[in-house]
CSV table of C-alpha atoms in Angstrom, one decimal:
chain,number,residue,atom,x,y,z
A,14,MET,CA,-15.1,1.2,-26.4
A,15,LEU,CA,-16.1,-0.9,-23.5
A,16,GLU,CA,-18.6,-4.0,-23.7
A,17,LEU,CA,-19.7,-6.5,-21.0
A,18,ARG,CA,-21.4,-9.6,-22.6
A,19,ASP,CA,-23.3,-11.9,-20.3
A,20,VAL,CA,-21.1,-11.5,-17.2
A,21,ASP,CA,-21.7,-13.7,-14.3
A,22,VAL,CA,-19.8,-12.8,-11.0
A,23,PHE,CA,-20.1,-14.9,-7.8
A,24,ILE,CA,-19.0,-13.5,-4.3
A,25,ASP,CA,-18.4,-16.4,-2.2
A,26,ALA,CA,-21.1,-18.9,-3.1
A,27,SER,CA,-23.9,-16.3,-4.1
A,28,GLN,CA,-24.5,-15.3,-7.8
A,29,ILE,CA,-24.3,-11.3,-7.7
A,30,LEU,CA,-24.3,-10.7,-11.3
A,31,ARG,CA,-26.4,-12.5,-13.8
A,32,LYS,CA,-25.6,-12.2,-17.6
A,33,VAL,CA,-24.9,-8.5,-17.3
A,34,THR,CA,-24.7,-7.1,-20.8
A,35,LEU,CA,-23.8,-3.3,-21.4
A,36,SER,CA,-21.7,-1.4,-23.6
A,37,ALA,CA,-20.3,2.3,-24.0
A,38,GLY,CA,-19.4,3.6,-27.2
A,39,GLU,CA,-16.5,6.2,-27.9
A,40,SER,CA,-17.0,9.4,-26.1
A,41,GLU,CA,-20.4,8.2,-24.7
A,42,ALA,CA,-21.5,8.7,-21.2
A,43,ILE,CA,-23.8,5.8,-20.0
A,44,CYS,CA,-25.4,5.5,-16.5
A,45,LEU,CA,-25.9,2.2,-14.6
A,46,VAL,CA,-28.9,2.7,-12.3
A,47,GLY,CA,-30.2,0.6,-9.5
A,48,ARG,CA,-30.9,0.2,-5.9
A,49,ASN,CA,-28.4,-0.2,-3.1
A,50,GLY,CA,-27.3,-3.8,-3.4
A,51,ALA,CA,-28.6,-4.3,-7.0
A,52,GLY,CA,-25.1,-5.0,-8.4
A,53,LYS,CA,-23.9,-1.5,-9.5
A,54,THR,CA,-20.8,-1.6,-7.6
A,55,THR,CA,-20.0,-5.1,-8.3
A,56,THR,CA,-20.4,-4.4,-12.3
A,57,LEU,CA,-17.9,-1.6,-11.9
A,58,ARG,CA,-15.4,-3.6,-9.8
A,59,THR,CA,-15.5,-6.5,-12.2
A,60,ILE,CA,-14.8,-3.9,-15.0
A,61,MET,CA,-11.7,-2.8,-12.8
A,62,GLY,CA,-10.4,-6.2,-12.2
A,63,TYR,CA,-11.3,-6.5,-8.6
A,64,ARG,CA,-13.7,-9.3,-9.1
A,65,ARG,CA,-13.1,-12.0,-11.8
A,66,PRO,CA,-16.0,-13.0,-14.1
A,67,ALA,CA,-17.1,-16.6,-13.6
A,68,ALA,CA,-18.6,-16.3,-17.3
A,69,GLY,CA,-19.0,-13.8,-20.0
A,70,THR,CA,-16.5,-11.3,-21.7
A,71,ILE,CA,-15.3,-7.8,-21.0
A,72,THR,CA,-13.6,-6.0,-24.0
A,73,PHE,CA,-12.1,-2.6,-24.0
A,74,LYS,CA,-11.0,-1.3,-27.3
A,75,GLY,CA,-11.5,-4.7,-28.7
A,76,GLU,CA,-9.1,-6.3,-26.2
A,77,ALA,CA,-10.4,-8.9,-23.5
A,78,ILE,CA,-9.7,-7.4,-20.2
A,79,GLY,CA,-11.7,-10.0,-17.9
A,80,GLY,CA,-9.3,-11.6,-15.4
A,81,LEU,CA,-6.4,-8.9,-15.9
A,82,PRO,CA,-5.0,-7.5,-12.7
A,83,THR,CA,-6.3,-4.1,-11.8
A,84,HIS,CA,-3.2,-2.0,-12.3
A,85,ALA,CA,-3.0,-3.7,-16.0
A,86,ILE,CA,-6.5,-2.4,-16.6
A,87,ALA,CA,-5.7,1.0,-15.3
A,88,ALA,CA,-2.6,0.8,-17.5
A,89,ARG,CA,-4.8,0.3,-20.8
A,90,GLY,CA,-6.5,3.5,-20.2
A,91,ILE,CA,-9.5,3.1,-17.6
A,92,GLY,CA,-9.6,5.5,-14.6
A,93,PHE,CA,-11.8,4.6,-11.7
A,94,ALA,CA,-13.2,7.0,-8.7
A,95,PRO,CA,-14.6,4.5,-6.1
A,96,GLU,CA,-18.0,5.1,-4.1
A,97,ASP,CA,-16.0,6.1,-1.1
A,98,SER,CA,-13.6,8.3,-3.1
A,99,GLY,CA,-10.5,6.3,-1.5
A,100,VAL,CA,-8.5,9.8,-1.3
A,101,PHE,CA,-5.1,8.9,0.2
A,102,ALA,CA,-5.4,11.0,3.5
A,103,ASP,CA,-1.7,10.4,4.1
A,104,LEU,CA,-0.8,12.4,0.8
A,105,SER,CA,-1.5,15.8,-0.2
A,106,VAL,CA,-4.1,16.8,-2.9
A,107,ALA,CA,-1.2,17.5,-5.5
A,108,GLU,CA,0.4,14.1,-4.7
A,109,ASN,CA,-3.1,12.1,-4.9
A,110,ILE,CA,-3.4,13.6,-8.4
A,111,GLU,CA,0.2,13.1,-9.5
A,112,ILE,CA,0.4,9.5,-8.5
A,113,ALA,CA,-1.4,8.5,-11.8
A,114,THR,CA,1.1,10.4,-14.0
A,115,TRP,CA,4.0,8.3,-12.6
A,116,THR,CA,2.4,4.9,-12.8
A,117,ARG,CA,1.2,5.5,-16.4
A,118,PRO,CA,4.0,7.8,-18.0
A,119,GLY,CA,3.0,7.0,-21.7
A,120,GLY,CA,0.5,9.1,-23.6
A,121,ARG,CA,0.0,12.8,-22.9
A,122,PRO,CA,2.8,14.7,-20.9
A,123,ALA,CA,2.4,14.9,-17.1
A,124,ALA,CA,2.1,18.5,-16.9
A,125,GLU,CA,-0.7,18.7,-19.4
A,126,ARG,CA,-2.5,16.0,-17.6
A,127,LEU,CA,-2.3,17.6,-14.2
A,128,ALA,CA,-3.4,21.1,-15.8
A,129,LEU,CA,-6.4,19.4,-17.1
A,130,ALA,CA,-7.3,17.9,-13.9
A,131,TYR,CA,-7.0,21.2,-12.2
A,132,GLU,CA,-9.0,22.8,-14.9
A,133,ILE,CA,-11.8,20.9,-14.9
A,134,PHE,CA,-11.8,21.0,-10.9
A,135,PRO,CA,-10.5,24.5,-10.2
A,136,ARG,CA,-11.3,24.5,-6.6
A,137,LEU,CA,-8.7,21.6,-6.1
A,138,ARG,CA,-6.2,24.0,-7.4
A,139,GLY,CA,-6.4,26.1,-4.0
A,140,TYR,CA,-5.9,22.8,-1.9
A,141,ALA,CA,-3.1,21.6,-3.6
A,142,ALA,CA,-0.8,21.6,-0.6
A,143,ARG,CA,-3.5,20.3,1.9
A,144,GLY,CA,-3.6,16.8,3.1
A,145,GLY,CA,-6.3,14.6,1.7
A,146,ALA,CA,-7.8,14.2,5.3
A,147,GLN,CA,-8.8,18.0,5.2
A,148,LEU,CA,-11.3,17.8,2.5
A,149,SER,CA,-15.0,18.0,2.5
A,150,GLY,CA,-17.1,15.1,1.1
A,151,GLY,CA,-17.7,16.9,-2.3
A,152,GLU,CA,-13.9,18.0,-2.6
A,153,ARG,CA,-12.9,14.2,-1.9
A,154,LYS,CA,-15.3,13.3,-4.8
A,155,MET,CA,-13.6,16.0,-7.0
A,156,LEU,CA,-10.2,14.7,-6.1
A,157,SER,CA,-11.1,11.1,-6.9
A,158,ILE,CA,-12.3,12.0,-10.3
A,159,ALA,CA,-9.6,14.5,-11.0
A,160,ARG,CA,-7.0,12.0,-9.9
A,161,ALA,CA,-8.6,9.3,-12.2
A,162,LEU,CA,-8.5,11.9,-15.0
A,163,ALA,CA,-4.8,12.5,-14.4
A,164,LEU,CA,-4.3,8.7,-15.4
A,165,ASP,CA,-5.0,10.2,-19.1
A,166,PRO,CA,-8.0,7.4,-19.6
A,167,ASP,CA,-10.0,6.9,-22.5
A,168,LEU,CA,-12.8,5.5,-20.2
A,169,LEU,CA,-13.8,6.8,-16.7
A,170,VAL,CA,-15.6,4.6,-14.3
A,171,LEU,CA,-17.2,6.6,-11.6
A,172,ASP,CA,-19.0,5.0,-8.8
A,173,GLU,CA,-22.0,7.1,-7.4
A,174,PRO,CA,-20.0,10.4,-7.9
A,175,PHE,CA,-23.2,12.4,-6.5
A,176,GLU,CA,-23.7,10.1,-3.4
A,177,GLY,CA,-24.0,11.9,0.0
A,178,LEU,CA,-23.6,15.2,-1.5
A,179,SER,CA,-25.3,18.4,-0.7
A,180,PRO,CA,-27.9,19.6,-3.4
A,181,ALA,CA,-25.7,22.6,-3.9
A,182,ILE,CA,-22.6,20.8,-5.0
A,183,ILE,CA,-24.2,18.2,-7.2
A,184,PRO,CA,-24.6,20.6,-10.3
A,185,LEU,CA,-21.0,21.5,-9.7
A,186,ILE,CA,-19.7,18.1,-10.1
A,187,GLY,CA,-22.2,17.3,-12.7
A,188,GLU,CA,-20.8,20.2,-14.8
A,189,SER,CA,-17.3,19.1,-14.5
A,190,ILE,CA,-18.2,15.2,-15.5
A,191,SER,CA,-20.0,16.9,-18.4
A,192,ALA,CA,-16.9,18.9,-19.4
A,193,ILE,CA,-15.0,15.5,-19.3
A,194,THR,CA,-17.3,14.0,-21.7
A,195,ARG,CA,-16.9,16.9,-24.0
A,196,LEU,CA,-13.3,16.2,-24.2
A,197,GLY,CA,-14.4,12.9,-25.9
A,198,ARG,CA,-13.7,10.6,-23.0
A,199,THR,CA,-16.1,7.7,-22.4
A,200,ILE,CA,-17.7,7.5,-19.0
A,201,VAL,CA,-19.7,5.0,-17.0
A,202,ILE,CA,-21.4,6.2,-14.1
A,203,ALA,CA,-23.1,4.2,-11.4
A,204,GLU,CA,-26.3,6.0,-9.7
A,205,SER,CA,-28.9,4.9,-7.6
A,206,ASN,CA,-31.1,7.8,-7.8
A,207,ILE,CA,-32.6,8.1,-11.1
A,208,HIS,CA,-33.0,12.0,-10.3
A,209,HIS,CA,-29.3,12.4,-10.2
A,210,VAL,CA,-28.8,10.9,-13.5
A,211,PRO,CA,-27.3,13.9,-15.6
A,212,ALA,CA,-29.6,14.9,-18.6
A,213,TRP,CA,-26.6,14.5,-21.1
A,214,THR,CA,-26.3,10.7,-20.3
A,215,ARG,CA,-26.6,9.0,-23.6
A,216,ARG,CA,-28.0,5.8,-22.4
A,217,LEU,CA,-29.2,4.3,-19.0
A,218,TYR,CA,-29.1,0.7,-18.0
A,219,VAL,CA,-31.4,-0.3,-14.8
A,220,ILE,CA,-29.9,-3.1,-12.9
A,221,GLU,CA,-32.1,-5.0,-10.3
A,222,ARG,CA,-30.9,-8.2,-8.4
A,223,GLY,CA,-27.9,-8.5,-10.5
A,224,GLU,CA,-29.8,-8.5,-13.9
A,225,ILE,CA,-30.1,-5.7,-16.4
A,226,ILE,CA,-33.8,-5.0,-16.8
A,227,PHE,CA,-33.7,-2.1,-18.8
A,228,ALA,CA,-31.5,-0.3,-21.5
A,229,GLY,CA,-32.6,3.0,-23.1
A,230,THR,CA,-32.4,6.6,-23.1
A,231,LEU,CA,-33.3,8.6,-20.1
A,232,ASP,CA,-36.8,9.7,-21.4
A,233,GLU,CA,-37.7,6.2,-22.2
A,234,ALA,CA,-36.6,5.2,-18.6
A,235,HIS,CA,-39.1,7.8,-17.1
A,236,ARG,CA,-41.9,6.3,-19.2
A,237,ASP,CA,-41.1,2.8,-18.2
A,238,ARG,CA,-43.3,1.6,-15.5
A,239,ALA,CA,-41.0,-1.3,-14.3
A,240,VAL,CA,-38.1,1.0,-14.1
A,241,LEU,CA,-39.9,3.8,-12.1
A,242,ARG,CA,-41.3,0.9,-9.7
A,243,VAL,CA,-37.5,-0.2,-9.0
A,244,ILE,CA,-35.8,3.1,-8.9
A,245,GLY,CA,-37.9,6.2,-9.0
A,246,GLY,CA,-41.2,5.2,-7.5
A,247,ARG,CA,-42.3,8.4,-5.7
A,248,ALA,CA,-41.6,10.9,-8.6
A,249,SER,CA,-44.2,9.5,-11.2
B,200,MET,CA,20.3,-1.4,15.7
B,201,LEU,CA,17.2,-2.7,17.0
B,202,PHE,CA,15.7,0.3,15.2
B,203,LEU,CA,16.5,-0.9,11.8
B,204,VAL,CA,14.8,-4.3,12.5
B,205,ALA,CA,11.7,-2.6,14.0
B,206,ALA,CA,11.8,-0.4,10.9
B,207,GLY,CA,12.0,-3.1,8.6
B,208,LEU,CA,9.0,-5.0,10.3
B,209,GLN,CA,6.9,-1.7,10.4
B,210,LEU,CA,7.6,-1.1,6.7
B,211,VAL,CA,6.5,-4.7,5.8
B,212,PHE,CA,3.6,-4.7,8.2
B,213,GLY,CA,2.3,-1.1,7.0
B,214,VAL,CA,2.2,-1.8,3.3
B,215,GLN,CA,1.7,-5.6,2.8
B,216,LYS,CA,-0.1,-6.1,6.4
B,217,ILE,CA,2.1,-9.3,7.0
B,218,LEU,CA,3.4,-9.5,10.5
B,219,ASN,CA,6.9,-10.8,9.6
B,220,LEU,CA,8.5,-12.8,12.5
B,221,ALA,CA,11.3,-13.6,10.1
B,222,CYS,CA,12.7,-10.2,10.3
B,223,GLY,CA,14.9,-11.3,13.4
B,224,SER,CA,16.2,-14.1,11.2
B,225,PHE,CA,17.3,-11.3,8.8
B,226,TYR,CA,19.2,-9.8,11.4
B,227,ALA,CA,20.9,-13.0,12.3
B,228,LEU,CA,21.7,-13.7,8.6
B,229,GLY,CA,23.0,-10.3,8.3
B,230,ALA,CA,25.5,-10.7,11.3
B,231,TYR,CA,26.8,-14.0,10.1
B,232,ALA,CA,27.2,-12.6,6.4
B,233,GLY,CA,28.9,-9.6,7.9
B,234,VAL,CA,31.5,-11.7,9.7
B,235,SER,CA,32.1,-13.8,6.7
B,236,ALA,CA,32.5,-10.7,4.3
B,237,VAL,CA,34.8,-9.0,6.6
B,238,THR,CA,36.9,-12.1,7.4
B,239,TRP,CA,37.1,-12.7,3.6
B,240,ALA,CA,38.1,-9.2,2.7
B,241,LEU,CA,40.7,-8.8,5.4
B,242,GLY,CA,42.1,-12.2,4.2
B,243,HIS,CA,42.4,-10.7,0.7
B,244,GLY,CA,44.2,-7.6,1.8
B,245,LEU,CA,41.5,-5.0,2.7
B,246,PRO,CA,43.1,-2.6,5.2
B,247,ALA,CA,41.6,-2.9,8.5
B,248,PRO,CA,40.0,0.4,8.7
B,249,LEU,CA,37.8,-0.4,5.9
B,250,PHE,CA,36.3,-3.3,7.3
B,251,VAL,CA,32.9,-1.5,7.6
B,252,VAL,CA,32.6,-1.5,3.8
B,253,ALA,CA,32.9,-5.3,3.7
B,254,LEU,CA,30.5,-5.4,6.7
B,255,LEU,CA,27.9,-3.3,4.8
B,256,ALA,CA,28.3,-5.0,1.6
B,257,GLY,CA,27.8,-8.3,3.3
B,258,GLY,CA,24.6,-7.1,5.1
B,259,LEU,CA,23.4,-5.7,1.7
B,260,ALA,CA,24.2,-8.6,-0.3
B,261,LEU,CA,21.9,-10.8,1.6
B,262,ALA,CA,18.8,-8.6,0.6
B,263,VAL,CA,18.8,-10.7,-2.4
B,264,ILE,CA,16.8,-13.3,-0.5
B,265,GLY,CA,14.1,-10.7,-0.2
B,266,PRO,CA,12.3,-11.3,-3.8
B,267,PRO,CA,12.0,-15.0,-3.3
B,268,LEU,CA,10.8,-14.9,0.3
B,269,GLU,CA,8.2,-12.2,-0.9
B,270,ARG,CA,7.1,-14.6,-3.4
B,271,LEU,CA,6.7,-17.5,-1.0
B,272,LEU,CA,4.7,-15.0,1.6
B,273,ARG,CA,2.5,-13.8,-1.4
B,274,THR,CA,0.9,-17.5,-1.4
B,275,ILE,CA,-0.9,-16.6,2.0
B,276,ASP,CA,-1.8,-13.0,1.1
B,277,GLY,CA,-5.4,-12.3,2.4
B,278,ARG,CA,-5.4,-15.3,4.6
B,279,ASP,CA,-5.8,-15.2,8.5
B,280,GLU,CA,-3.1,-13.6,10.3
B,281,SER,CA,-2.4,-17.1,12.1
B,282,PHE,CA,-1.2,-18.2,8.6
B,283,GLN,CA,1.3,-15.4,8.5
B,284,LEU,CA,2.7,-16.0,11.9
B,285,LEU,CA,2.9,-19.8,11.2
B,286,LEU,CA,4.8,-19.4,7.9
B,287,THR,CA,7.3,-16.5,9.0
B,288,PHE,CA,7.8,-18.6,12.3
B,289,ALA,CA,8.6,-21.6,10.1
B,290,LEU,CA,11.1,-19.3,8.2
B,291,VAL,CA,12.7,-18.3,11.6
B,292,LEU,CA,13.3,-21.9,12.4
B,293,MET,CA,14.4,-23.0,8.8
B,294,LEU,CA,16.7,-20.0,8.6
B,295,GLU,CA,18.4,-20.7,12.1
B,296,ASP,CA,18.9,-24.3,10.5
B,297,VAL,CA,20.5,-22.7,7.7
B,298,ILE,CA,22.9,-20.7,9.6
B,299,ARG,CA,23.9,-23.8,11.7
B,300,PHE,CA,24.4,-25.7,8.5
B,301,VAL,CA,26.5,-22.9,6.9
B,302,TRP,CA,28.4,-21.4,9.9
B,303,GLY,CA,28.2,-24.3,12.4
B,304,PRO,CA,26.6,-24.2,15.8
B,305,ALA,CA,29.4,-22.4,17.7
B,306,PRO,CA,29.1,-18.5,18.3
B,307,VAL,CA,31.0,-16.7,15.7
B,308,GLN,CA,33.0,-13.7,16.3
B,309,LEU,CA,34.7,-10.9,14.5
B,310,ARG,CA,38.0,-10.5,16.1
B,311,GLY,CA,40.1,-7.4,16.0
B,312,ALA,CA,37.7,-5.1,14.2
B,313,TYR,CA,35.6,-3.5,17.0
B,314,LEU,CA,38.5,-1.4,18.2
B,315,VAL,CA,40.2,-0.6,14.9
B,316,TYR,CA,38.9,3.1,15.2
B,317,GLY,CA,40.2,3.3,18.8
B,318,GLN,CA,38.3,4.5,21.7
B,319,VAL,CA,37.1,8.0,22.8
B,320,THR,CA,36.1,9.4,26.3
B,321,VAL,CA,32.5,10.9,26.3
B,322,ALA,CA,31.0,12.3,29.5
B,323,GLY,CA,33.6,10.4,31.5
B,324,SER,CA,33.0,6.9,30.2
B,325,THR,CA,35.2,5.3,27.3
B,326,VAL,CA,33.3,4.6,24.3
B,327,PRO,CA,34.8,2.7,21.2
B,328,VAL,CA,34.6,5.0,18.2
B,329,TYR,CA,32.7,2.2,16.4
B,330,ASN,CA,29.8,2.4,18.7
B,331,LEU,CA,29.3,6.3,17.5
B,332,PHE,CA,29.7,5.0,14.0
B,333,VAL,CA,27.0,2.6,14.6
B,334,ILE,CA,24.8,5.4,16.0
B,335,ALA,CA,25.4,7.8,13.4
B,336,ALA,CA,24.6,5.0,10.7
B,337,GLY,CA,21.4,4.3,12.5
B,338,GLY,CA,20.5,8.0,12.4
B,339,VAL,CA,21.4,8.5,8.8
B,340,ILE,CA,19.4,5.4,7.7
B,341,ALA,CA,16.5,6.6,9.8
B,342,LEU,CA,16.6,10.0,8.2
B,343,GLY,CA,17.0,8.3,4.8
B,344,MET,CA,13.9,6.3,5.2
B,345,GLY,CA,12.2,9.5,6.3
B,346,LEU,CA,13.1,11.1,2.9
B,347,LEU,CA,12.6,8.1,0.8
B,348,LEU,CA,9.0,8.0,2.2
B,349,THR,CA,8.2,11.6,2.0
B,350,ARG,CA,10.1,13.0,-0.7
B,351,THR,CA,10.4,10.4,-3.5
B,352,ARG,CA,7.8,9.1,-5.9
B,353,PHE,CA,8.4,5.6,-4.7
B,354,GLY,CA,7.9,6.5,-1.2
B,355,ARG,CA,4.4,8.3,-2.0
B,356,ILE,CA,3.4,5.4,-3.9
B,357,VAL,CA,4.4,3.2,-1.2
B,358,ARG,CA,2.5,5.4,1.3
B,359,ALA,CA,-0.7,5.3,-0.9
B,360,THR,CA,-0.5,1.6,-1.2
B,361,ALA,CA,-0.2,1.1,2.7
B,362,GLU,CA,-3.2,3.2,3.0
B,363,ASN,CA,-5.6,1.6,0.2
B,364,ARG,CA,-4.1,-0.9,-2.0
B,365,GLU,CA,-7.4,-1.2,-4.0
B,366,VAL,CA,-7.3,2.4,-5.2
B,367,ALA,CA,-3.5,2.4,-5.6
B,368,ALA,CA,-4.1,-0.5,-8.0
B,369,ALA,CA,-6.8,1.4,-9.8
B,370,LEU,CA,-4.3,4.4,-10.3
B,371,GLY,CA,-2.0,1.9,-12.1
B,372,VAL,CA,0.2,0.9,-9.1
B,373,ASP,CA,1.7,-2.8,-9.7
B,374,MET,CA,1.1,-4.1,-6.3
B,375,ARG,CA,3.6,-7.1,-6.8
B,376,ARG,CA,6.4,-4.8,-7.8
B,377,VAL,CA,5.8,-2.3,-4.7
B,378,TYR,CA,5.5,-5.6,-2.4
B,379,ARG,CA,9.0,-7.0,-3.7
B,380,ARG,CA,10.5,-3.8,-3.3
B,381,VAL,CA,9.1,-3.0,0.1
B,382,PHE,CA,9.8,-6.4,1.3
B,383,THR,CA,13.5,-6.3,0.1
B,384,LEU,CA,13.9,-2.9,1.7
B,385,GLY,CA,12.6,-4.5,4.9
B,386,VAL,CA,15.2,-7.5,4.6
B,387,ALA,CA,17.9,-5.2,4.0
B,388,LEU,CA,17.2,-3.1,7.0
B,389,GLY,CA,17.3,-6.2,9.0
B,390,THR,CA,20.4,-7.8,7.4
B,391,VAL,CA,22.4,-4.5,7.4
B,392,GLY,CA,21.2,-3.9,11.3
B,393,GLY,CA,22.7,-7.5,12.1
B,394,ALA,CA,25.9,-6.8,10.2
B,395,LEU,CA,26.5,-3.5,11.8
B,396,VAL,CA,26.0,-5.0,15.2
B,397,ILE,CA,28.4,-7.9,14.9
B,398,PRO,CA,31.7,-6.3,15.5
B,399,ALA,CA,30.6,-5.4,19.0
B,400,THR,CA,29.3,-8.9,19.9
B,401,ALA,CA,29.2,-12.3,18.6
B,402,ALA,CA,26.8,-14.0,16.1
B,403,VAL,CA,24.8,-16.9,17.7
B,404,SER,CA,22.2,-18.8,15.9
B,405,GLU,CA,19.6,-18.0,18.7
B,406,MET,CA,19.8,-14.3,18.1
B,407,ALA,CA,17.0,-14.4,15.9
B,408,ILE,CA,14.6,-15.0,18.5
B,409,GLU,CA,16.1,-12.5,21.0
B,410,VAL,CA,15.7,-9.6,18.3
B,411,ILE,CA,12.3,-10.6,17.5
B,412,VAL,CA,11.2,-10.3,21.0
B,413,ASP,CA,13.0,-7.0,21.4
B,414,ALA,CA,11.6,-5.6,17.9
B,415,PHE,CA,8.1,-6.6,18.9
B,416,ALA,CA,8.5,-4.5,22.3
B,417,VAL,CA,9.7,-1.7,20.0
B,418,VAL,CA,6.7,-2.1,17.7
B,419,VAL,CA,4.2,-2.2,20.6
B,420,ILE,CA,5.6,0.9,22.3
B,421,GLY,CA,5.9,2.8,19.1
B,422,GLY,CA,2.7,1.8,17.5
B,423,LEU,CA,2.5,-1.0,14.7
B,424,GLY,CA,3.1,0.5,11.0
B,425,SER,CA,4.7,3.7,12.2
B,426,MET,CA,8.2,4.6,11.0
B,427,ARG,CA,8.7,7.4,13.7
B,428,GLY,CA,7.1,5.0,16.2
B,429,ALA,CA,9.9,2.5,15.4
B,430,PHE,CA,12.5,5.0,16.0
B,431,ALA,CA,11.1,6.3,19.3
B,432,GLY,CA,10.3,2.8,20.3
B,433,ALA,CA,13.7,1.6,19.5
B,434,LEU,CA,15.4,4.5,21.6
B,435,ILE,CA,13.1,3.8,24.6
B,436,VAL,CA,13.9,0.1,24.6
B,437,GLY,CA,17.6,0.8,24.1
B,438,VAL,CA,17.9,3.2,26.9
B,439,LEU,CA,15.8,1.0,29.2
B,440,LYS,CA,18.1,-2.2,28.5
B,441,ALA,CA,21.3,-0.1,28.9
B,442,GLY,CA,20.1,1.7,32.0
B,443,ALA,CA,19.0,-1.7,33.5
B,444,ILE,CA,22.0,-3.5,32.8
B,445,ALA,CA,24.1,-0.7,34.4
B,446,THR,CA,22.0,-0.7,37.7
B,447,TRP,CA,20.1,-4.1,38.1
B,448,PRO,CA,21.0,-6.5,35.3
B,449,GLU,CA,18.4,-8.9,36.8
B,450,VAL,CA,15.5,-6.7,35.6
B,451,GLU,CA,16.7,-5.9,32.1
B,452,MET,CA,13.6,-7.7,30.4
B,453,LEU,CA,11.2,-7.0,33.3
B,454,ALA,CA,12.0,-3.2,32.8
B,455,ILE,CA,11.1,-3.3,29.1
B,456,TYR,CA,7.9,-5.3,29.5
B,457,VAL,CA,6.8,-3.0,32.4
B,458,VAL,CA,6.9,-0.1,29.8
B,459,VAL,CA,5.3,-2.3,27.0
B,460,ILE,CA,2.2,-3.4,29.3
B,461,GLY,CA,2.2,0.5,30.6
B,462,VAL,CA,1.9,1.5,26.9
B,463,LEU,CA,-0.8,-1.2,26.2
B,464,VAL,CA,-2.8,-0.2,29.0
B,465,LEU,CA,-2.8,3.6,28.5
B,466,ARG,CA,-2.4,3.6,25.0
B,467,PRO,CA,-3.3,0.4,23.2
B,468,ALA,CA,-2.4,1.7,19.7
B,469,GLY,CA,1.1,2.6,20.6
B,470,LEU,CA,2.5,6.1,21.1
B,471,PHE,CA,2.7,6.9,17.4
B,472,ALA,CA,-0.3,5.2,16.0
B,473,GLY,CA,-1.9,6.9,13.1
B,474,ALA,CA,1.2,9.2,12.4
B,475,THR,CA,2.6,9.1,9.1
B,476,PRO,CA,4.4,5.6,8.5
């Protein structure tokens, strides 16, 4: 479904990603774990076309997407929920979700896509008429994912969906994301806390200083000393 | 009609973050195009009372310069604001020369159209009916802009883009297309504004600079990027100007800038900053 091969990314003169290679198969959930500043967000933003890879290839459904403009990448079926949620405060919750059905009219009918978004995040249904600015942090994260889902994507890219949330709400959002994977959508999640990595994650990549230092299952990661030193020190 | 120019400026700034000095030139071009269109149409047998149709058509037709100019401005997208000011000011000067080249250096007037609709007496003073028409047109356009931005898909996409263009792009919004349309709409607001005002006055090549100064006063008073602010600011500036001219013509400019300075000191972001664009 999605494959990055030897991707180098520079921001100004400094190299942020070095030969990043990772892949996510059809209806697979993978997690990119790393400390703040390790290159997680840059990796996701490069997938979304905000950053142009200096070297390497990015393919989605067998097509090279590296260097395409962001909207064209979205149109191919990749939904994105940024770290700061990026909820449009000026628009209502319903409008936030609906936008994606206007910009990508193909595929499933709009009503079905909206219904699915509200089904996955039922709490948003009651807030449909509210302004985007009147939501709590957790609700913003929900809206951000619901909105990406309304694009009817085959792949969802979620940047730290649990970041800054109260422990009470994390399982709620985790369950919603898990429900999305059961729909057969592929999911790529970036996460800085290995303890937040959902158990149903098929594969884990650990990134440190712009390089992938580990690829394997969650269990294997928990047994890997180098991994724990980088991202989960105190737990072992 | 200052509102239209200021609204165009606000719209383009709000969405594209480009401070477009050339909005004044669109106003001037619209005025000249209006004169030419009406003169041509009347010469081809258009009944005089229908001149406003030709006037509006002339103004609207000029919006075709929007897309190529937007393409030009895109080259400085993301660079320092000083580039925008330099490039858009260069456009002002170039368009001023274009006007001189096409229409000549002398003021151009639209004779005989202004009073076609007669005059009425309102609250003891005589007002040409055309003025009332212009006021109504301004109101209708303001209302239309409001509905466009709040009730249509395009308007909601424009507002989303204005707020966070990166996220809008990730939701499949093609920035270039939105920018092109918004910029063209901004141009059309300016040119139609210029065309509407011309029966009451004369078109001179320097009118671009004059209206830019006023439009910036409007924008400072109303708050940059706010559509309601543009409307309120234009009303304030318009009333101030009229009031000053009626009492002490010498202080016309002074009165406006006293208010501008007052707003800058008391509410630096403008009266309507942060409100819905």
